[in-house]
Amino acid sequence: MGLATEAGPVPPGAAGGPGAPTILLVQASTAVERELISRWAQDSGLDPVRVLPLHGPALTRPLADADGATVVTAARVAWLPRERNGVRRVRWADLASFTDPRHPPAHQQARIARREPDRAPVVVAEPATVAELRARHGGGGDLGRFVAGQAVLALERAERALVGDRYKVPKQIVEMIEDDPSFRREVAALAERLELPEAEITAKAHDALQELVASMSPMAVDLLTGALRPLHARAWDVQVDTAGLERLRELNRRDALVFLPSHRSYADPLLLADVLAEHDFPRNHVLGGENLRFWPVGPVAKRAGVVFIRRTFGDDEVYKLAVREYFGFLLSKRFNLEWYMEGGRSRTGKLRPPRFGLLANVAEAVERDRVSDVHLVPVSITYDQLREVAAMAAEQAGAVKKGEGLAWLARYAKAQLSQIGTAQVRFAEPISLRAALDAEPDRRLALQKAAFEVAVGINRVTPIMATALVTLALLGVRDRALTLGQVRAVLAPVRDYVLDRDLPHSGDTLDTDAGLRGVLAALAASRVVTTYSGGEEPVYAIERGQHLVAAFYRNSAIHHFVDRALAELMLAGPPDERWDVAFGLRDLLKFEFFFPDRDTFRARITAELERLDPGWETERDGRAVLARAPFLMAHRVLRSFVDAQLVVAERLAARDPRVPVVEKEFLDECAGVGQQMLLQGRLHGPESLSRELFAGALRLAGNLDLTDPGRDELGLRRADLASRLRAVLARVITIDELDAASRREVVGVAP
C-alpha cells in the first residue's frame, strides 16, 4: 500500500489503469461497520470484483490467482470522539459509560452512525496493484500475511491524515521485534557468549521488551494529556518557537528525531508534549525514571508513550539488548524519542553535565544502517518561576528529597492552580548523529562531543528571563536592599549588553517601571523577594532563607555572561598573567560551564575584552579599564561557584591524605564548615551553600586526582588547589569592590 489518504471517491482502477479490476479488503468487526463500508463503496462508485476480510490467511489464494493489474485497496471505519471546541479528544467524562469513544461497542455503533455520522467516517488506503505488492513482497513467506500487514499500516496512515499526526502510534512492537531475523541472530549470539540456552535468553528478552515497550493508545494519550494539563496550563503562559518547530517538521519527514530538553521541572515533559500535540507532531516516546511509575500515573503513562527505563543496567546483557533493539525499531519507523540528558532536574538552575549513555543505543541504529540518520534536537524549557524550586533548594541545604506518589501528585497539582508567569520553549539547531559519528572515529568521544553540542545548543537558545536579571541584581549586593531606581540602574547597562549581543531574552517586561515592579511583586508573592515600604520609598531584597531559590532563577541565564566575567577577572591582576588566568579559570570551571576548544575560547574572551576597552592589550592597568566599565559581572556570576570550590578544596587540604573520601559524609562536612565560613564573612552569600555546587567541586578535585587516598604529596597538591582558588577569589572580591564603588557613585548604594 502506498501513501494513505482520508476516505473519498477512489476512481476504479486508480492504481492499475482505467477499468482495472479491484479487490477491496475490509477491516470490520461488526455488521454496522460492514454496512458503512459497503455504503461508502457504492457512493464512491467503487465496484470491486471481490470483497475480502482483512485477514492474511483469507487473502493468500485470491492474491495468488489475481491478475497483476488487479488493484488492491482497503477500508475501515475510524470511530472518533465527539468534537468539543473544535477538538476531538477522549475525556475522562467519556469513560462514565465504561467505553472508549474510538472503539464503541457494537450496540452503540448504529446509534452513533445515525445521529452523529461525523464520528464514523470511512478511511481508505491508497491502492496498489497486485504486481506491485508481489514485487515488494519478494517471494519470501506468505503473500497474504504480507499484504494484510501492509494494508493495516496504510490504514493507520490514512486515519492519521484524518485525526492528525499526534496519534501516530506503533502497533505490535514486541511481536515485530521478535519476528525480525536480525533480533533472533542477536539473541543466539548472546546465548552463545553467555553460555546459556537460547530459549532462556529468548524468554528473558521477551520479558525485558514487555517491561520496556510503551503500548501508546490514542485514548491513553488523550486521557493523560487531559488529566495532567492543569499541572502546567494554569501556571504558565507558554510561548513557543514555532519557526523552530516547522523546521523540525520538515526534517522529521525524512529522519527520526531525538528531543533532548533541559530539565528544570516535573512539568517539562507535560509542557513539551502539549506543545507538540498543539502543532500536530507525533507523540514522542518519553524515557522516564522508575520513580514516576506509581499508580495511577504509571499504567496510564506507559500506554501514552512513556518508556520506564532502569536508571542503571549493570551487567544485564539481555536488558541492554532489549533497549538497543527497541530503540532501533522505533527509530527505523521514524517514531521520535525524548529524554533528559542531565539525569534529573537541575537543582541550581543551570544545565547539569550531560549523560550520554543512552545515545549509544541510538548510535548503534545509525551504525547498523537501520536508519539513514537521527537528529538530536536541543530543547530549552525555561520558566519565570517554578513552585518546586523551594523544595529543591531545601534539598541543596541538606533536606531529604520526598518520594513521588499519589499524595505528592495531589499536592503538586494544587500548587499549580494559579499563574506564576511565562514558560519559554525554544529549539536549537538539530545535530546530525551520523555526521558526528563520521567526524570522530572514537565512538565514545563522538558521543561525548554530540552531548556537549546538545548542551551548548540548549544554552545558546535559552532566553534570559526577567526574573533571572532581577535576582542577578539583588544577589549581587550582599545583605542590602535596593530601591526601584537602584535596581533599574544596575540592570540598565546589563540589558544594553544583552541587546547589543543579540542574546535571546524573554521580552521587554523590564522596559518600564510598571514592568519591573510587576516582576518584583511576582517574586515577592513567591516569598523570594521581601519588600519594605515603611520608609521614603519601597526597597527590595532577597528574602531571608531564599538565596538558593533566587540563585536558581539567576543561574538559568548566567551562561550568557561567563565570558564577560572571565574577561573581567583577567584584567583584575598583572597584565603578564592575563591569559594564564583565563585558561586556568577554564580548567577550574569546566565541570560547571560548557567551554569550547582553546582557540574558540580565546577568540570569545578577546571579543569581550574588546567590548570592555578596544585598547585593553596596551592598557597596563586593567583595574582602570574595569573602573570605566558600565557594569561588572564576575562577582555576580562566579562568586558562588568559586566559594563552593574553595570550601571543598580547604576541607580536602585539612584532612589526612591517607583517609578515603566518602562523598555523602564529605558533602555534609562541607555544608557545616561552609555555614561557619558564611557566618565569618568568608563566603559572599547562602547561595554558595549548595550540595550540588559542592558535588561539582568534588568532581573537579577527582579529575585533578585529589580525592583518592595518597601520601603526603597529595596533601601538598590539595593545598595548592586551595591556594589557587583563594587567588581567584581575591580577583572576584576586587571586581566586587570596584562595582561597589561604582554603585556608590551612580546610585548611592553603600559598599
XYZ file of C-alpha atoms in Angstrom:
751
model
C 0.000 0.000 0.000
C 1.245 3.430 -0.821
C 0.582 6.733 0.888
C -2.710 6.900 2.740
C -5.498 9.434 2.332
C -8.738 10.250 4.074
C -11.708 8.323 2.673
C -13.135 9.709 -0.523
C -14.004 8.560 -4.026
C -11.447 6.092 -5.374
C -11.581 6.024 -9.165
C -11.984 2.471 -10.461
C -8.599 1.094 -11.397
C -6.820 4.111 -9.891
C -3.572 2.224 -9.410
C -3.766 -0.142 -12.337
C -5.158 1.977 -15.118
C -8.727 2.690 -16.281
C -11.119 -0.213 -15.791
C -8.686 -2.386 -13.820
C -10.490 -4.861 -11.509
C -10.400 -4.070 -7.779
C -10.133 -6.157 -4.617
C -11.448 -4.392 -1.511
C -10.034 -5.532 1.833
C -12.440 -4.759 4.657
C -11.313 -4.386 8.257
C -14.604 -4.640 10.153
C -15.721 -6.499 13.243
C -19.443 -5.631 13.302
C -22.381 -5.576 10.897
C -22.607 -1.782 11.316
C -19.005 -1.304 10.170
C -19.536 -3.610 7.173
C -22.677 -1.688 6.204
C -20.916 1.681 6.474
C -18.067 0.473 4.260
C -20.476 -1.025 1.719
C -22.407 2.256 1.572
C -19.140 4.170 1.108
C -18.100 1.866 -1.765
C -21.436 2.423 -3.541
C -21.335 6.198 -3.037
C -17.764 6.409 -4.362
C -18.556 4.380 -7.472
C -16.235 1.551 -6.486
C -17.337 -1.805 -7.966
C -14.893 -4.354 -6.561
C -14.645 -7.742 -8.142
C -14.042 -9.199 -4.687
C -14.613 -8.036 -1.117
C -12.377 -9.879 1.342
C -11.836 -9.638 5.082
C -8.513 -8.077 6.013
C -7.100 -11.326 7.307
C -3.890 -12.849 5.989
C -4.997 -16.495 5.504
C -8.114 -15.361 3.635
C -6.017 -13.373 1.148
C -3.378 -15.892 0.127
C -5.301 -17.807 -2.567
C -7.222 -14.829 -4.084
C -3.986 -12.831 -4.424
C -2.186 -15.793 -5.955
C -4.951 -16.191 -8.546
C -5.397 -12.479 -9.303
C -4.087 -10.784 -12.420
C -1.092 -8.492 -11.788
C -3.075 -5.440 -12.930
C -5.751 -6.028 -10.283
C -5.966 -3.141 -7.842
C -5.970 -3.786 -4.092
C -7.250 -1.266 -1.570
C -8.530 -1.434 1.992
C -11.116 0.367 4.115
C -12.304 0.573 7.701
C -14.419 2.803 9.915
C -12.482 5.307 12.037
C -14.615 5.933 15.119
C -13.942 9.381 16.545
C -14.674 11.077 19.891
C -17.301 13.816 19.960
C -15.958 17.213 18.851
C -15.703 19.825 21.621
C -14.392 23.321 20.945
C -13.022 22.173 17.614
C -11.004 19.318 19.158
C -11.730 15.597 19.183
C -10.223 14.085 22.299
C -11.270 11.393 24.728
C -12.072 12.939 28.094
C -12.426 11.364 31.486
C -16.147 12.162 31.344
C -16.433 9.912 28.270
C -15.453 6.968 30.414
C -18.547 7.288 32.595
C -20.146 4.754 30.226
C -17.076 2.500 30.560
C -16.416 2.673 26.808
C -13.719 4.063 24.551
C -15.239 6.521 22.019
C -12.673 5.296 19.489
C -13.855 1.707 19.926
C -17.584 1.882 20.730
C -19.356 -1.430 21.428
C -21.475 -2.923 18.642
C -24.782 -1.971 20.276
C -23.801 1.749 20.239
C -22.380 1.907 16.716
C -25.730 2.079 14.863
C -26.921 4.952 17.065
C -23.646 6.879 16.562
C -23.719 6.319 12.782
C -27.351 7.506 12.628
C -27.206 10.505 14.979
C -23.560 11.609 14.683
C -22.331 10.434 11.266
C -19.297 12.738 11.528
C -17.978 10.364 14.217
C -17.960 7.364 11.837
C -16.011 8.263 8.674
C -14.600 5.525 6.477
C -10.877 5.707 5.761
C -9.365 4.020 2.738
C -5.801 3.057 1.937
C -4.118 4.298 -1.193
C -4.427 1.493 -3.743
C -1.665 -0.641 -5.210
C -1.649 -3.320 -7.885
C -1.153 -6.992 -7.168
C 2.013 -6.840 -9.292
C 3.413 -4.016 -7.147
C 2.619 -5.915 -3.957
C 4.213 -9.116 -5.253
C 7.367 -7.207 -6.192
C 7.532 -5.564 -2.769
C 6.970 -8.910 -1.065
C 9.893 -10.506 -2.861
C 8.529 -14.048 -2.764
C 9.596 -14.965 0.787
C 6.919 -16.075 3.241
C 3.148 -15.843 2.882
C 1.901 -13.167 0.445
C -1.489 -12.884 2.156
C 0.065 -12.148 5.555
C 2.407 -9.595 3.986
C -0.410 -7.756 2.171
C -2.589 -7.766 5.289
C 0.260 -6.160 7.257
C 0.812 -3.559 4.560
C -2.898 -2.803 4.465
C -3.078 -2.264 8.236
C -0.113 0.138 8.077
C -1.685 2.011 5.174
C -4.978 2.320 7.041
C -3.102 3.661 10.055
C -1.583 6.343 7.825
C -4.993 7.071 6.336
C -6.508 7.547 9.768
C -3.661 9.865 10.808
C -4.453 12.024 7.794
C -7.892 12.395 9.347
C -7.097 12.773 13.072
C -3.579 14.250 12.898
C -0.012 13.047 13.282
C -0.153 13.343 17.066
C -1.930 9.969 17.082
C 0.804 8.186 15.171
C 1.257 5.118 17.360
C 3.192 1.884 16.813
C 1.388 -1.459 16.977
C 2.506 -4.998 17.873
C 6.015 -3.851 18.685
C 7.179 -6.847 20.697
C 5.913 -9.253 18.044
C 7.554 -7.319 15.207
C 10.895 -7.125 17.027
C 10.835 -10.834 17.880
C 9.937 -11.728 14.273
C 12.949 -9.823 12.960
C 15.674 -12.264 11.833
C 18.424 -9.880 12.968
C 16.985 -9.878 16.512
C 16.929 -13.676 16.568
C 20.554 -13.705 15.457
C 21.450 -11.267 18.261
C 19.678 -13.489 20.798
C 21.521 -16.582 19.520
C 24.876 -14.803 19.645
C 24.217 -13.562 23.191
C 23.188 -17.039 24.332
C 26.420 -18.445 22.946
C 28.505 -15.714 24.579
C 26.830 -16.186 27.964
C 26.854 -19.994 27.579
C 23.139 -20.196 28.286
C 20.315 -21.931 26.417
C 18.924 -19.838 23.585
C 15.376 -20.455 24.826
C 16.289 -18.917 28.183
C 17.723 -15.775 26.563
C 14.672 -15.550 24.275
C 12.322 -15.703 27.263
C 14.321 -13.091 29.202
C 14.450 -10.811 26.155
C 10.671 -11.151 25.781
C 10.155 -10.178 29.424
C 12.529 -7.202 29.058
C 10.691 -5.985 25.965
C 7.340 -6.323 27.724
C 8.759 -4.248 30.595
C 10.076 -1.573 28.258
C 7.611 -1.201 25.425
C 5.082 1.611 25.708
C 1.846 0.463 24.104
C 0.680 4.031 23.368
C -3.045 4.100 22.681
C -4.796 7.270 21.452
C -7.238 7.031 24.356
C -4.432 6.956 26.934
C -2.718 9.844 25.154
C -5.901 11.908 25.408
C -6.630 10.940 28.997
C -3.132 11.533 30.314
C -2.839 14.827 28.458
C -6.216 15.981 29.752
C -5.571 14.857 33.308
C -2.109 16.415 33.565
C -2.713 19.605 31.581
C -3.719 21.519 34.758
C -0.198 20.854 36.063
C 1.108 23.444 33.620
C -1.728 25.080 31.662
C -2.812 27.337 34.513
C 0.634 28.065 35.896
C 2.319 29.485 32.781
C 1.602 31.336 29.604
C 3.554 29.098 27.225
C 5.465 30.835 24.424
C 6.803 28.581 21.663
C 9.474 28.869 18.985
C 7.079 27.975 16.155
C 9.651 28.640 13.422
C 11.953 26.085 15.014
C 9.102 23.583 15.170
C 8.356 23.976 11.474
C 11.998 23.291 10.620
C 11.799 20.140 12.733
C 8.601 19.057 10.991
C 10.328 19.145 7.607
C 13.319 17.238 8.989
C 11.027 14.639 10.585
C 9.548 13.775 7.194
C 12.900 12.186 6.381
C 14.586 11.220 9.664
C 13.703 10.367 13.233
C 14.296 12.982 15.933
C 15.570 12.633 19.486
C 14.340 15.543 21.606
C 16.808 16.357 24.408
C 15.334 19.125 26.602
C 16.766 20.942 29.570
C 15.270 19.677 32.827
C 14.191 22.114 35.495
C 10.706 20.911 36.394
C 8.410 17.915 36.632
C 6.254 19.859 34.170
C 8.875 19.739 31.374
C 7.638 16.570 29.592
C 3.978 17.539 30.068
C 4.511 21.003 28.661
C 6.572 19.779 25.705
C 4.020 17.055 24.916
C 1.265 19.669 24.816
C 3.322 21.949 22.576
C 3.968 19.118 20.112
C 0.327 17.970 20.152
C -0.940 21.509 19.535
C 1.308 21.658 16.474
C 0.253 18.171 15.304
C 3.554 16.417 15.935
C 3.571 12.680 16.593
C 3.793 11.975 20.304
C 7.338 11.296 21.490
C 8.303 8.115 23.245
C 9.477 9.694 26.505
C 12.052 7.856 28.595
C 11.089 8.184 32.244
C 12.569 7.059 35.541
C 11.118 4.278 37.660
C 10.308 6.856 40.384
C 7.301 8.053 38.345
C 5.835 4.588 37.794
C 3.436 4.873 40.745
C -0.294 4.184 40.386
C -2.382 5.533 38.726
C 0.020 7.657 36.649
C 2.399 4.836 35.743
C -0.024 2.454 33.967
C -1.694 5.268 32.003
C 1.646 6.901 31.190
C 3.017 3.656 29.753
C 0.004 3.440 27.442
C 0.601 7.074 26.468
C 4.170 6.609 25.286
C 6.240 6.851 28.474
C 9.026 4.274 28.439
C 10.007 3.448 32.006
C 13.664 2.533 31.821
C 16.001 1.408 34.549
C 18.431 4.074 35.709
C 21.296 1.581 35.528
C 21.551 -1.630 33.512
C 24.596 -3.029 35.292
C 25.728 -6.268 33.651
C 22.261 -7.242 32.419
C 23.201 -8.014 28.819
C 19.685 -9.176 27.933
C 18.151 -5.893 29.094
C 20.781 -3.965 27.130
C 19.877 -5.982 24.028
C 16.172 -5.241 24.540
C 16.810 -1.483 24.884
C 19.033 -1.457 21.815
C 16.512 -3.339 19.674
C 13.564 -1.280 20.916
C 15.330 1.980 20.119
C 16.353 0.670 16.710
C 12.798 -0.402 15.907
C 11.258 2.931 16.905
C 13.831 4.997 15.042
C 13.573 2.857 11.910
C 9.832 3.612 11.857
C 10.519 7.338 12.461
C 8.989 7.386 15.920
C 10.656 10.171 17.864
C 12.331 9.735 21.252
C 12.692 12.136 24.170
C 14.764 12.015 27.322
C 16.547 14.329 29.728
C 20.325 14.076 29.420
C 21.024 15.756 32.743
C 19.772 12.658 34.543
C 17.431 14.677 36.769
C 16.113 18.162 37.382
C 18.703 20.891 37.773
C 18.964 21.909 41.421
C 20.946 25.067 40.654
C 19.042 26.441 37.650
C 21.836 25.934 35.121
C 22.427 22.877 32.959
C 23.976 19.861 34.627
C 26.704 17.887 32.824
C 25.016 15.671 30.217
C 24.965 11.899 30.432
C 25.392 10.256 27.070
C 24.977 6.527 27.798
C 21.576 6.212 26.118
C 22.949 7.849 22.981
C 24.972 4.689 22.398
C 21.752 2.798 21.616
C 20.741 5.457 19.090
C 24.239 5.461 17.611
C 24.017 1.713 17.044
C 20.853 2.147 14.981
C 22.757 4.609 12.785
C 25.912 2.495 12.571
C 23.941 -0.609 11.586
C 22.098 1.408 8.922
C 18.718 0.721 10.466
C 18.140 4.427 9.821
C 19.749 6.827 7.387
C 20.277 9.363 10.166
C 18.929 10.529 13.513
C 18.898 14.188 14.511
C 19.419 15.284 18.105
C 17.203 18.248 18.994
C 18.390 20.534 21.819
C 15.304 21.960 23.552
C 15.324 24.791 26.074
C 12.397 24.931 28.513
C 12.675 27.962 30.772
C 10.302 29.422 33.352
C 9.791 32.781 35.010
C 9.207 30.906 38.255
C 8.738 27.345 39.500
C 6.862 26.335 42.617
C 9.060 23.272 43.141
C 12.265 25.328 43.427
C 11.792 25.835 47.161
C 11.800 22.066 47.730
C 14.893 21.637 45.549
C 16.635 24.463 47.413
C 15.859 22.719 50.694
C 17.472 19.551 49.318
C 20.577 21.582 48.488
C 20.699 22.663 52.103
C 20.535 19.035 53.278
C 16.805 18.207 53.414
C 15.773 14.693 52.348
C 14.041 14.510 48.962
C 10.405 13.467 49.296
C 9.375 10.470 47.214
C 6.855 10.750 44.405
C 3.423 9.203 44.830
C -0.296 9.927 44.674
C -0.252 12.276 47.681
C 2.770 14.080 46.222
C 0.956 14.450 42.872
C -2.116 15.915 44.587
C -0.013 18.499 46.431
C 1.892 19.358 43.274
C -1.326 19.756 41.256
C -2.873 22.020 43.906
C 0.208 24.260 43.873
C -0.080 24.714 40.096
C -3.576 26.206 40.049
C -2.540 29.869 39.854
C -0.391 31.566 37.218
C 3.223 32.421 38.021
C 4.471 33.814 34.725
C 5.566 32.560 31.341
C 7.319 29.450 30.112
C 9.510 29.576 27.023
C 10.064 26.563 24.725
C 12.810 27.032 22.141
C 14.546 24.668 19.738
C 18.218 24.881 18.784
C 19.696 23.689 15.510
C 19.412 19.866 15.279
C 22.614 17.819 15.294
C 23.133 15.003 12.782
C 24.277 11.944 14.717
C 25.626 10.299 11.585
C 27.778 13.346 10.867
C 29.017 13.323 14.468
C 29.965 9.633 14.238
C 31.620 10.087 10.843
C 33.689 13.037 12.104
C 35.195 11.188 15.080
C 36.442 7.576 14.781
C 36.415 7.072 18.561
C 32.744 6.274 19.170
C 32.731 7.197 22.875
C 34.410 10.521 22.152
C 31.968 11.163 19.293
C 29.014 10.685 21.642
C 30.620 12.916 24.278
C 31.076 15.655 21.694
C 27.500 15.262 20.461
C 26.150 15.512 24.019
C 28.327 18.573 24.595
C 26.942 20.182 21.433
C 23.408 19.485 22.618
C 24.129 21.287 25.904
C 25.738 24.208 24.066
C 22.718 24.389 21.754
C 20.315 24.482 24.694
C 22.295 27.270 26.339
C 22.516 29.217 23.102
C 18.718 29.484 22.715
C 17.796 29.714 26.415
C 16.237 33.151 26.894
C 17.318 35.495 29.672
C 14.165 35.744 31.764
C 13.181 38.916 33.614
C 13.334 37.053 36.938
C 16.909 35.995 36.125
C 18.029 39.609 35.668
C 16.245 40.884 38.768
C 17.688 38.157 41.010
C 21.101 38.758 39.403
C 20.874 42.371 40.569
C 19.626 41.636 44.093
C 22.037 38.770 44.801
C 24.960 40.968 43.801
C 24.513 43.317 46.795
C 25.141 41.297 49.899
C 22.594 41.796 52.713
C 21.321 45.079 51.278
C 18.058 46.296 49.826
C 17.676 48.371 46.663
C 15.089 50.909 45.628
C 13.305 50.501 42.314
C 15.596 53.144 40.785
C 18.687 51.391 42.076
C 17.547 48.048 40.643
C 16.940 49.796 37.324
C 20.390 51.450 37.450
C 22.040 48.052 37.939
C 20.008 46.415 35.179
C 20.110 49.148 32.523
C 23.686 48.560 31.262
C 23.235 44.785 31.509
C 20.127 44.971 29.341
C 22.007 47.172 26.849
C 24.682 44.474 26.716
C 22.039 41.785 26.091
C 20.558 43.781 23.219
C 23.966 44.673 21.772
C 24.975 41.000 21.646
C 21.519 39.979 20.384
C 21.220 37.443 23.185
C 17.877 35.628 23.497
C 15.626 37.206 26.093
C 12.024 36.964 27.203
C 10.878 40.391 26.031
C 10.504 43.985 27.107
C 8.982 43.400 30.570
C 11.708 45.444 32.246
C 11.436 48.426 29.909
C 9.095 50.309 32.241
C 8.853 50.909 35.975
C 5.484 49.165 35.953
C 7.014 46.071 34.338
C 9.911 45.999 36.806
C 7.507 46.432 39.741
C 5.467 43.550 38.345
C 8.484 41.206 38.320
C 9.452 42.251 41.846
C 5.853 41.794 43.001
C 5.705 38.298 41.472
C 8.930 37.337 43.250
C 7.569 38.843 46.455
C 4.339 36.827 46.104
C 6.503 33.681 45.943
C 8.451 34.899 49.001
C 11.712 35.071 47.066
C 11.923 38.850 47.459
C 10.952 40.868 50.522
C 9.662 44.432 50.232
C 9.966 47.094 52.915
C 7.579 50.015 52.386
C 7.871 51.881 55.692
C 10.395 54.465 54.537
C 10.527 57.129 51.869
C 10.020 54.548 49.117
C 9.861 50.733 48.883
C 13.137 48.802 48.927
C 13.665 45.243 47.756
C 15.971 42.460 48.900
C 16.239 38.690 48.761
C 14.047 37.159 51.467
C 15.979 35.581 54.325
C 16.473 31.878 53.610
C 15.564 32.235 49.903
C 19.007 32.843 48.412
C 19.220 29.368 46.844
C 15.808 29.888 45.217
C 16.882 33.291 43.874
C 20.150 31.770 42.651
C 18.164 29.120 40.734
C 16.447 31.839 38.682
C 19.677 33.803 38.248
C 21.607 30.717 37.165
C 19.237 29.962 34.305
C 20.892 32.861 32.443
C 24.446 33.192 33.776
C 25.999 31.110 30.986
C 25.389 34.127 28.723
C 27.681 36.218 30.968
C 30.507 33.778 31.794
C 32.836 35.026 29.035
C 32.332 38.598 30.247
C 33.084 37.533 33.845
C 36.311 35.769 32.818
C 37.449 38.801 30.837
C 36.944 40.971 33.926
C 38.970 38.584 36.095
C 41.805 38.677 33.555
C 42.013 42.451 33.953
C 41.911 42.371 37.748
C 45.615 41.497 38.056
C 49.034 41.936 36.410
C 48.956 42.112 32.596
C 51.546 39.344 32.099
C 49.236 36.848 33.863
C 46.071 37.559 31.898
C 45.859 34.562 29.580
C 47.255 32.189 32.203
C 44.404 33.328 34.441
C 41.831 32.847 31.682
C 42.890 29.310 30.816
C 43.329 28.446 34.473
C 39.754 29.503 35.155
C 38.593 27.499 32.141
C 40.082 24.400 33.771
C 38.696 25.181 37.224
C 35.169 25.759 35.936
C 34.971 23.034 33.271
C 32.537 20.956 35.330
C 30.178 23.905 35.725
C 30.117 25.512 32.262
C 30.500 24.343 28.663
C 33.686 25.851 27.235
C 34.726 25.462 23.577
C 38.164 24.444 22.304
C 41.094 26.677 23.291
C 41.209 28.708 20.065
C 37.469 29.438 20.078
C 37.614 30.180 23.804
C 40.439 32.674 23.273
C 38.536 34.373 20.454
C 35.392 34.701 22.551
C 37.233 36.147 25.547
C 39.093 38.537 23.259
C 35.745 39.772 21.918
C 34.628 40.505 25.487
C 37.864 42.340 26.231
C 37.302 44.442 23.117
C 33.843 45.352 24.376
C 35.347 46.452 27.686
C 38.051 48.531 26.016
C 39.346 48.265 22.418
C 42.799 49.239 23.742
C 42.890 46.637 26.535
C 46.111 44.988 25.266
C 48.159 48.167 25.689
C 46.478 49.165 28.944
C 48.795 48.091 31.767
C 46.299 48.974 34.482
C 43.436 46.553 33.988
C 41.670 47.917 37.047
C 41.370 51.268 35.288
C 39.583 49.516 32.389
C 37.233 47.853 34.862
C 36.560 51.116 36.691
C 35.370 52.660 33.415
C 33.076 49.720 32.539
C 29.326 50.425 32.549
C 28.760 47.287 34.611
C 30.754 44.466 36.197
C 29.625 40.855 36.271
C 32.274 38.462 37.641
C 31.170 38.633 41.283
C 27.516 38.193 40.322
C 28.139 35.241 38.008
C 31.033 33.271 39.508
C 31.270 34.055 43.234
C 29.031 31.213 44.463
C 30.897 28.644 42.331
C 34.338 29.815 43.465
C 33.149 29.947 47.081
C 31.871 26.351 46.898
C 35.109 25.171 45.279
C 37.128 26.882 47.987
C 35.141 25.150 50.734
C 35.782 21.758 49.120
C 39.470 22.471 48.474
C 40.093 23.642 52.028
C 38.301 20.624 53.510
C 40.403 18.310 51.341
C 43.598 20.136 52.342
C 42.666 19.857 56.018
C 42.176 16.072 56.032
C 44.706 13.271 56.279
C 45.592 12.345 52.675
C 45.548 8.652 53.639
C 41.860 8.742 54.661
C 39.387 7.890 51.831
C 36.812 10.496 50.843
C 33.258 9.189 51.315
C 31.114 11.531 49.225
C 27.988 11.871 51.403
C 29.943 12.351 54.611
C 32.325 14.763 52.919
C 29.475 16.874 51.469
C 27.875 17.003 54.919
C 31.186 18.274 56.289
C 31.389 20.918 53.554
C 27.854 22.094 54.348
C 28.674 22.506 58.031
C 32.024 24.238 57.588
C 30.614 26.333 54.733
C 27.932 27.669 57.070
C 30.656 28.688 59.540
C 32.620 30.416 56.766
C 29.456 32.282 55.737
C 28.884 33.498 59.292
C 32.500 34.662 59.417
C 32.069 36.635 56.202
C 34.428 34.441 54.155
C 31.640 33.489 51.718
C 29.510 36.012 49.871
C 26.059 34.564 50.494
C 23.971 31.473 51.309
C 23.681 30.614 47.612
C 27.213 29.199 47.874
C 26.000 26.522 50.331
C 24.642 24.157 47.705
C 25.277 20.423 47.813
C 25.184 20.346 44.018
C 27.897 23.020 43.827
C 29.949 21.106 46.409
C 29.444 17.917 44.387
C 30.639 19.691 41.223
C 33.718 20.939 43.070
C 34.379 17.394 44.286
C 34.192 16.132 40.685
C 36.802 18.731 39.769
C 39.021 17.517 42.614
C 38.573 13.949 41.430
C 39.530 14.959 37.895
C 42.696 16.524 39.366
C 43.416 13.226 41.171
C 42.922 14.800 44.584
C 40.272 12.520 46.122
C 41.768 9.033 46.195
C 43.955 8.274 49.248
C 47.668 9.019 48.831
C 50.853 10.090 50.563
C 51.970 13.467 51.906
C 52.494 14.725 48.355
C 48.705 14.532 47.891
C 48.222 16.904 50.807
C 50.557 19.396 49.146
C 48.636 19.246 45.869
C 45.347 19.722 47.725
C 46.785 22.764 49.492
C 47.945 24.101 46.122
C 44.373 23.893 44.741
C 43.079 25.789 47.779
C 45.778 28.437 47.256
C 44.841 28.816 43.572
C 41.187 29.264 44.485
C 41.996 31.873 47.135
C 43.864 33.805 44.428
C 40.834 33.601 42.131
C 38.569 34.682 44.981
C 40.804 37.705 45.592
C 40.215 38.794 41.996
C 36.456 38.265 42.368
C 36.482 40.417 45.505
C 38.387 43.108 43.606
C 35.610 43.164 40.983
C 33.007 43.331 43.757
C 34.785 46.289 45.371
C 35.048 48.133 42.063
C 31.352 47.504 41.439
C 30.506 48.749 44.962
C 32.434 51.948 44.285
C 30.548 52.387 41.041
C 27.223 51.840 42.825
C 28.115 54.473 45.411
C 28.859 56.936 42.651
C 25.839 56.151 40.452
C 23.032 55.208 42.815
C 24.311 55.913 46.275
C 24.398 52.311 47.488
C 26.787 51.680 50.361
C 29.582 49.148 49.705
